[in-house]
């Protein structure tokens, strides 16, 4: 069974994203909470559906869960855009796309801390998941919202989806209401 390369070298960054050192994948994922950078690419089709990848059972983090279309670590010495294009090509065979930067933030789980660089793009073709993944498909926003909190998605995806694509506003009677940002393209 495949497995992640625990000796792969990642940059360590400060809370602004500046490289301050390096550590192995194994060390970054062992609960040390060493802050390391990653890229995420949200891939939409023209109808506004969002492509998600299914993580293989052999992954060291969140096996078997649905996750952001493209998500990967930035290698030591690699810049963010090179990592984004490399990961999109490796995971989904996407090469000619126009990434739009959305945000950077720090995500923390019980095992790791990541400096996330989130992007989005729209494609006219159906991405083809590589054998690094257990497949993928386009999801409507209604399907995603219906499955949040049901252990279907990675916690990082759920958090990022809510941060980027759902906004909270106040209604006129002061009750909180969730409104979808369905016009995200």
PDB file of C-alpha atoms in Angstrom:
ATOM      1  CA  UNK A   1       0.000   0.000   0.000  1.00  0.00           C
ATOM      2  CA  UNK A   2       1.367   3.458  -0.836  1.00  0.00           C
ATOM      3  CA  UNK A   3       2.205   5.833   1.963  1.00  0.00           C
ATOM      4  CA  UNK A   4       3.341   9.407   2.428  1.00  0.00           C
ATOM      5  CA  UNK A   5       7.083  10.059   2.374  1.00  0.00           C
ATOM      6  CA  UNK A   6       7.831  10.952   6.004  1.00  0.00           C
ATOM      7  CA  UNK A   7      11.313  12.205   5.093  1.00  0.00           C
ATOM      8  CA  UNK A   8      10.080  14.737   2.474  1.00  0.00           C
ATOM      9  CA  UNK A   9      11.424  18.214   3.377  1.00  0.00           C
ATOM     10  CA  UNK A  10       8.978  21.062   4.013  1.00  0.00           C
ATOM     11  CA  UNK A  11       9.734  24.722   4.717  1.00  0.00           C
ATOM     12  CA  UNK A  12       8.800  26.057   8.125  1.00  0.00           C
ATOM     13  CA  UNK A  13       7.242  29.525   8.129  1.00  0.00           C
ATOM     14  CA  UNK A  14       6.359  32.241  10.586  1.00  0.00           C
ATOM     15  CA  UNK A  15       2.803  33.553  10.911  1.00  0.00           C
ATOM     16  CA  UNK A  16       3.325  35.887   7.939  1.00  0.00           C
ATOM     17  CA  UNK A  17       4.380  33.011   5.660  1.00  0.00           C
ATOM     18  CA  UNK A  18       8.096  33.863   5.648  1.00  0.00           C
ATOM     19  CA  UNK A  19      10.393  30.810   5.540  1.00  0.00           C
ATOM     20  CA  UNK A  20      12.357  30.407   8.775  1.00  0.00           C
ATOM     21  CA  UNK A  21      13.647  26.828   8.500  1.00  0.00           C
ATOM     22  CA  UNK A  22      12.771  23.329   7.384  1.00  0.00           C
ATOM     23  CA  UNK A  23      11.535  20.022   8.775  1.00  0.00           C
ATOM     24  CA  UNK A  24      10.441  16.639   7.453  1.00  0.00           C
ATOM     25  CA  UNK A  25       6.824  15.714   6.682  1.00  0.00           C
ATOM     26  CA  UNK A  26       6.991  13.212   9.520  1.00  0.00           C
ATOM     27  CA  UNK A  27       8.044  15.884  12.015  1.00  0.00           C
ATOM     28  CA  UNK A  28       5.440  18.388  10.733  1.00  0.00           C
ATOM     29  CA  UNK A  29       2.670  15.783  11.105  1.00  0.00           C
ATOM     30  CA  UNK A  30       3.680  14.219  14.440  1.00  0.00           C
ATOM     31  CA  UNK A  31       1.854  16.678  16.682  1.00  0.00           C
ATOM     32  CA  UNK A  32       4.776  19.121  16.866  1.00  0.00           C
ATOM     33  CA  UNK A  33       2.557  21.810  15.265  1.00  0.00           C
ATOM     34  CA  UNK A  34       5.480  23.175  13.250  1.00  0.00           C
ATOM     35  CA  UNK A  35       3.911  25.748  10.918  1.00  0.00           C
ATOM     36  CA  UNK A  36       4.392  24.706   7.270  1.00  0.00           C
ATOM     37  CA  UNK A  37       2.858  26.131   4.063  1.00  0.00           C
ATOM     38  CA  UNK A  38       0.336  24.441   1.784  1.00  0.00           C
ATOM     39  CA  UNK A  39      -1.650  25.376  -1.313  1.00  0.00           C
ATOM     40  CA  UNK A  40      -5.360  24.774  -1.894  1.00  0.00           C
ATOM     41  CA  UNK A  41      -7.132  25.180  -5.221  1.00  0.00           C
ATOM     42  CA  UNK A  42     -10.935  25.254  -5.355  1.00  0.00           C
ATOM     43  CA  UNK A  43     -11.953  24.091  -8.843  1.00  0.00           C
ATOM     44  CA  UNK A  44     -15.378  25.160 -10.144  1.00  0.00           C
ATOM     45  CA  UNK A  45     -17.200  24.318 -13.341  1.00  0.00           C
ATOM     46  CA  UNK A  46     -19.166  26.934 -15.315  1.00  0.00           C
ATOM     47  CA  UNK A  47     -22.368  25.932 -13.493  1.00  0.00           C
ATOM     48  CA  UNK A  48     -20.790  26.803 -10.136  1.00  0.00           C
ATOM     49  CA  UNK A  49     -20.341  23.252  -8.814  1.00  0.00           C
ATOM     50  CA  UNK A  50     -17.172  22.590  -6.813  1.00  0.00           C
ATOM     51  CA  UNK A  51     -14.869  19.649  -7.567  1.00  0.00           C
ATOM     52  CA  UNK A  52     -13.731  17.701  -4.495  1.00  0.00           C
ATOM     53  CA  UNK A  53     -11.147  14.946  -4.243  1.00  0.00           C
ATOM     54  CA  UNK A  54     -11.561  11.789  -2.201  1.00  0.00           C
ATOM     55  CA  UNK A  55      -8.515  11.168  -0.037  1.00  0.00           C
ATOM     56  CA  UNK A  56      -7.115   7.624  -0.219  1.00  0.00           C
ATOM     57  CA  UNK A  57      -7.270   5.376   2.834  1.00  0.00           C
ATOM     58  CA  UNK A  58      -3.459   5.276   3.029  1.00  0.00           C
ATOM     59  CA  UNK A  59      -3.038   9.041   3.701  1.00  0.00           C
ATOM     60  CA  UNK A  60      -1.498   9.964   7.054  1.00  0.00           C
ATOM     61  CA  UNK A  61      -4.014  12.797   7.578  1.00  0.00           C
ATOM     62  CA  UNK A  62      -7.824  12.409   7.154  1.00  0.00           C
ATOM     63  CA  UNK A  63      -7.926   9.191   5.085  1.00  0.00           C
ATOM     64  CA  UNK A  64     -11.108   8.449   3.142  1.00  0.00           C
ATOM     65  CA  UNK A  65     -12.601  11.937   3.463  1.00  0.00           C
ATOM     66  CA  UNK A  66     -13.644  14.387   0.734  1.00  0.00           C
ATOM     67  CA  UNK A  67     -11.388  17.416   0.495  1.00  0.00           C
ATOM     68  CA  UNK A  68     -10.451  20.493  -1.516  1.00  0.00           C
ATOM     69  CA  UNK A  69      -9.889  19.640  -5.218  1.00  0.00           C
ATOM     70  CA  UNK A  70      -6.169  20.333  -4.977  1.00  0.00           C
ATOM     71  CA  UNK A  71      -4.272  20.460  -1.735  1.00  0.00           C
ATOM     72  CA  UNK A  72      -0.597  19.977  -1.245  1.00  0.00           C
ATOM     73  CA  UNK A  73       2.516  20.963   0.581  1.00  0.00           C
ATOM     74  CA  UNK A  74       4.985  23.487  -0.722  1.00  0.00           C
ATOM     75  CA  UNK A  75       8.364  21.807  -1.037  1.00  0.00           C
ATOM     76  CA  UNK A  76      11.413  23.352   0.601  1.00  0.00           C
ATOM     77  CA  UNK A  77      12.829  25.909  -1.869  1.00  0.00           C
ATOM     78  CA  UNK A  78       9.643  26.030  -3.986  1.00  0.00           C
ATOM     79  CA  UNK A  79       7.493  29.159  -4.399  1.00  0.00           C
ATOM     80  CA  UNK A  80       3.717  29.159  -3.843  1.00  0.00           C
ATOM     81  CA  UNK A  81       2.643  29.444  -7.505  1.00  0.00           C
ATOM     82  CA  UNK A  82       5.019  26.685  -8.616  1.00  0.00           C
ATOM     83  CA  UNK A  83       3.620  24.424  -5.880  1.00  0.00           C
ATOM     84  CA  UNK A  84       0.039  25.264  -6.878  1.00  0.00           C
ATOM     85  CA  UNK A  85       0.655  24.443 -10.540  1.00  0.00           C
ATOM     86  CA  UNK A  86       2.621  21.275  -9.669  1.00  0.00           C
ATOM     87  CA  UNK A  87      -0.096  19.993  -7.336  1.00  0.00           C
ATOM     88  CA  UNK A  88      -2.912  20.773  -9.836  1.00  0.00           C
ATOM     89  CA  UNK A  89      -1.021  18.890 -12.545  1.00  0.00           C
ATOM     90  CA  UNK A  90      -0.104  15.931 -10.300  1.00  0.00           C
ATOM     91  CA  UNK A  91      -3.493  15.508  -8.626  1.00  0.00           C
ATOM     92  CA  UNK A  92      -5.997  16.418 -11.378  1.00  0.00           C
ATOM     93  CA  UNK A  93      -4.057  16.802 -14.630  1.00  0.00           C
ATOM     94  CA  UNK A  94      -4.962  20.506 -14.762  1.00  0.00           C
ATOM     95  CA  UNK A  95      -2.300  22.599 -16.480  1.00  0.00           C
ATOM     96  CA  UNK A  96      -3.830  25.609 -18.221  1.00  0.00           C
ATOM     97  CA  UNK A  97      -5.787  27.466 -15.570  1.00  0.00           C
ATOM     98  CA  UNK A  98      -5.966  30.967 -14.175  1.00  0.00           C
ATOM     99  CA  UNK A  99      -5.690  30.843 -10.377  1.00  0.00           C
ATOM    100  CA  UNK A 100      -7.301  33.620  -8.372  1.00  0.00           C
ATOM    101  CA  UNK A 101      -5.824  34.184  -4.913  1.00  0.00           C
ATOM    102  CA  UNK A 102      -8.480  34.174  -2.187  1.00  0.00           C
ATOM    103  CA  UNK A 103      -6.741  34.285   1.185  1.00  0.00           C
ATOM    104  CA  UNK A 104      -3.992  32.977   3.443  1.00  0.00           C
ATOM    105  CA  UNK A 105      -4.687  31.777   6.973  1.00  0.00           C
ATOM    106  CA  UNK A 106      -3.424  29.374   9.620  1.00  0.00           C
ATOM    107  CA  UNK A 107      -5.261  26.080  10.110  1.00  0.00           C
ATOM    108  CA  UNK A 108      -4.558  24.018  13.211  1.00  0.00           C
ATOM    109  CA  UNK A 109      -5.646  20.469  13.967  1.00  0.00           C
ATOM    110  CA  UNK A 110      -4.635  18.115  16.753  1.00  0.00           C
ATOM    111  CA  UNK A 111      -1.623  16.954  14.665  1.00  0.00           C
ATOM    112  CA  UNK A 112      -0.422  19.943  12.660  1.00  0.00           C
ATOM    113  CA  UNK A 113      -0.458  23.657  11.833  1.00  0.00           C
ATOM    114  CA  UNK A 114      -0.590  24.768   8.211  1.00  0.00           C
ATOM    115  CA  UNK A 115      -0.161  28.150   6.586  1.00  0.00           C
ATOM    116  CA  UNK A 116      -2.838  27.784   3.896  1.00  0.00           C
ATOM    117  CA  UNK A 117      -2.667  29.714   0.611  1.00  0.00           C
ATOM    118  CA  UNK A 118      -6.147  29.363  -0.926  1.00  0.00           C
ATOM    119  CA  UNK A 119      -6.935  29.941  -4.609  1.00  0.00           C
ATOM    120  CA  UNK A 120      -9.866  29.265  -6.925  1.00  0.00           C
ATOM    121  CA  UNK A 121     -10.288  28.674 -10.645  1.00  0.00           C
ATOM    122  CA  UNK A 122     -12.978  27.724 -13.146  1.00  0.00           C
ATOM    123  CA  UNK A 123     -12.488  24.928 -15.676  1.00  0.00           C
ATOM    124  CA  UNK A 124     -14.333  23.818 -18.797  1.00  0.00           C
ATOM    125  CA  UNK A 125     -13.269  20.172 -18.514  1.00  0.00           C
ATOM    126  CA  UNK A 126     -13.781  17.448 -15.941  1.00  0.00           C
ATOM    127  CA  UNK A 127     -10.615  17.012 -13.861  1.00  0.00           C
ATOM    128  CA  UNK A 128      -9.074  13.542 -13.972  1.00  0.00           C
ATOM    129  CA  UNK A 129      -7.904  12.436 -10.515  1.00  0.00           C
ATOM    130  CA  UNK A 130      -4.505  10.753 -10.469  1.00  0.00           C
ATOM    131  CA  UNK A 131      -3.787   7.503  -8.675  1.00  0.00           C
ATOM    132  CA  UNK A 132      -2.687   9.678  -5.719  1.00  0.00           C
ATOM    133  CA  UNK A 133      -6.441  10.072  -5.026  1.00  0.00           C
ATOM    134  CA  UNK A 134      -9.456   7.791  -4.624  1.00  0.00           C
ATOM    135  CA  UNK A 135     -11.436   9.750  -7.203  1.00  0.00           C
ATOM    136  CA  UNK A 136     -13.312  13.000  -7.266  1.00  0.00           C
ATOM    137  CA  UNK A 137     -16.458  14.671  -8.527  1.00  0.00           C
ATOM    138  CA  UNK A 138     -18.283  17.972  -8.765  1.00  0.00           C
ATOM    139  CA  UNK A 139     -20.563  18.791  -5.818  1.00  0.00           C
ATOM    140  CA  UNK A 140     -23.325  21.400  -5.778  1.00  0.00           C
ATOM    141  CA  UNK A 141     -23.329  23.906  -2.950  1.00  0.00           C
ATOM    142  CA  UNK A 142     -26.556  22.337  -1.644  1.00  0.00           C
ATOM    143  CA  UNK A 143     -24.869  18.901  -1.501  1.00  0.00           C
ATOM    144  CA  UNK A 144     -21.896  20.340   0.366  1.00  0.00           C
ATOM    145  CA  UNK A 145     -24.033  22.250   2.875  1.00  0.00           C
ATOM    146  CA  UNK A 146     -26.181  19.134   3.480  1.00  0.00           C
ATOM    147  CA  UNK A 147     -23.066  17.101   4.393  1.00  0.00           C
ATOM    148  CA  UNK A 148     -21.201  19.591   6.586  1.00  0.00           C
ATOM    149  CA  UNK A 149     -20.757  18.221  10.089  1.00  0.00           C
ATOM    150  CA  UNK A 150     -21.467  14.610   9.046  1.00  0.00           C
ATOM    151  CA  UNK A 151     -17.839  13.364   8.949  1.00  0.00           C
ATOM    152  CA  UNK A 152     -17.895  13.311   5.123  1.00  0.00           C
ATOM    153  CA  UNK A 153     -15.372  16.116   4.583  1.00  0.00           C
ATOM    154  CA  UNK A 154     -12.022  16.925   6.140  1.00  0.00           C
ATOM    155  CA  UNK A 155     -12.298  19.464   8.962  1.00  0.00           C
ATOM    156  CA  UNK A 156      -9.954  21.748   7.006  1.00  0.00           C
ATOM    157  CA  UNK A 157     -12.236  21.701   3.946  1.00  0.00           C
ATOM    158  CA  UNK A 158     -15.349  22.380   6.029  1.00  0.00           C
ATOM    159  CA  UNK A 159     -13.679  25.266   7.805  1.00  0.00           C
ATOM    160  CA  UNK A 160     -12.304  26.766   4.596  1.00  0.00           C
ATOM    161  CA  UNK A 161     -15.578  26.313   2.690  1.00  0.00           C
ATOM    162  CA  UNK A 162     -17.495  28.127   5.396  1.00  0.00           C
ATOM    163  CA  UNK A 163     -14.839  30.857   5.578  1.00  0.00           C
ATOM    164  CA  UNK A 164     -14.727  31.465   1.827  1.00  0.00           C
ATOM    165  CA  UNK A 165     -18.129  30.562   0.433  1.00  0.00           C
ATOM    166  CA  UNK A 166     -20.680  31.108   3.197  1.00  0.00           C
ATOM    167  CA  UNK A 167     -21.135  34.418   4.931  1.00  0.00           C
ATOM    168  CA  UNK A 168     -23.070  35.213   8.067  1.00  0.00           C
ATOM    169  CA  UNK A 169     -25.243  38.276   8.144  1.00  0.00           C
ATOM    170  CA  UNK A 170     -27.880  39.679  10.459  1.00  0.00           C
ATOM    171  CA  UNK A 171     -31.515  39.742   9.438  1.00  0.00           C
ATOM    172  CA  UNK A 172     -33.705  42.730  10.178  1.00  0.00           C
ATOM    173  CA  UNK A 173     -35.122  40.985  13.247  1.00  0.00           C
ATOM    174  CA  UNK A 174     -31.579  40.444  14.614  1.00  0.00           C
ATOM    175  CA  UNK A 175     -31.646  36.670  14.058  1.00  0.00           C
ATOM    176  CA  UNK A 176     -28.571  35.192  12.469  1.00  0.00           C
ATOM    177  CA  UNK A 177     -29.010  33.806   8.955  1.00  0.00           C
ATOM    178  CA  UNK A 178     -26.560  31.976   6.717  1.00  0.00           C
ATOM    179  CA  UNK A 179     -26.500  33.179   3.139  1.00  0.00           C
ATOM    180  CA  UNK A 180     -24.598  31.294   0.476  1.00  0.00           C
ATOM    181  CA  UNK A 181     -22.169  33.114  -1.790  1.00  0.00           C
ATOM    182  CA  UNK A 182     -23.490  31.254  -4.835  1.00  0.00           C
ATOM    183  CA  UNK A 183     -22.177  33.920  -7.213  1.00  0.00           C
ATOM    184  CA  UNK A 184     -18.551  33.109  -6.531  1.00  0.00           C
ATOM    185  CA  UNK A 185     -17.402  32.674 -10.118  1.00  0.00           C
TER     186      UNK A 185
END
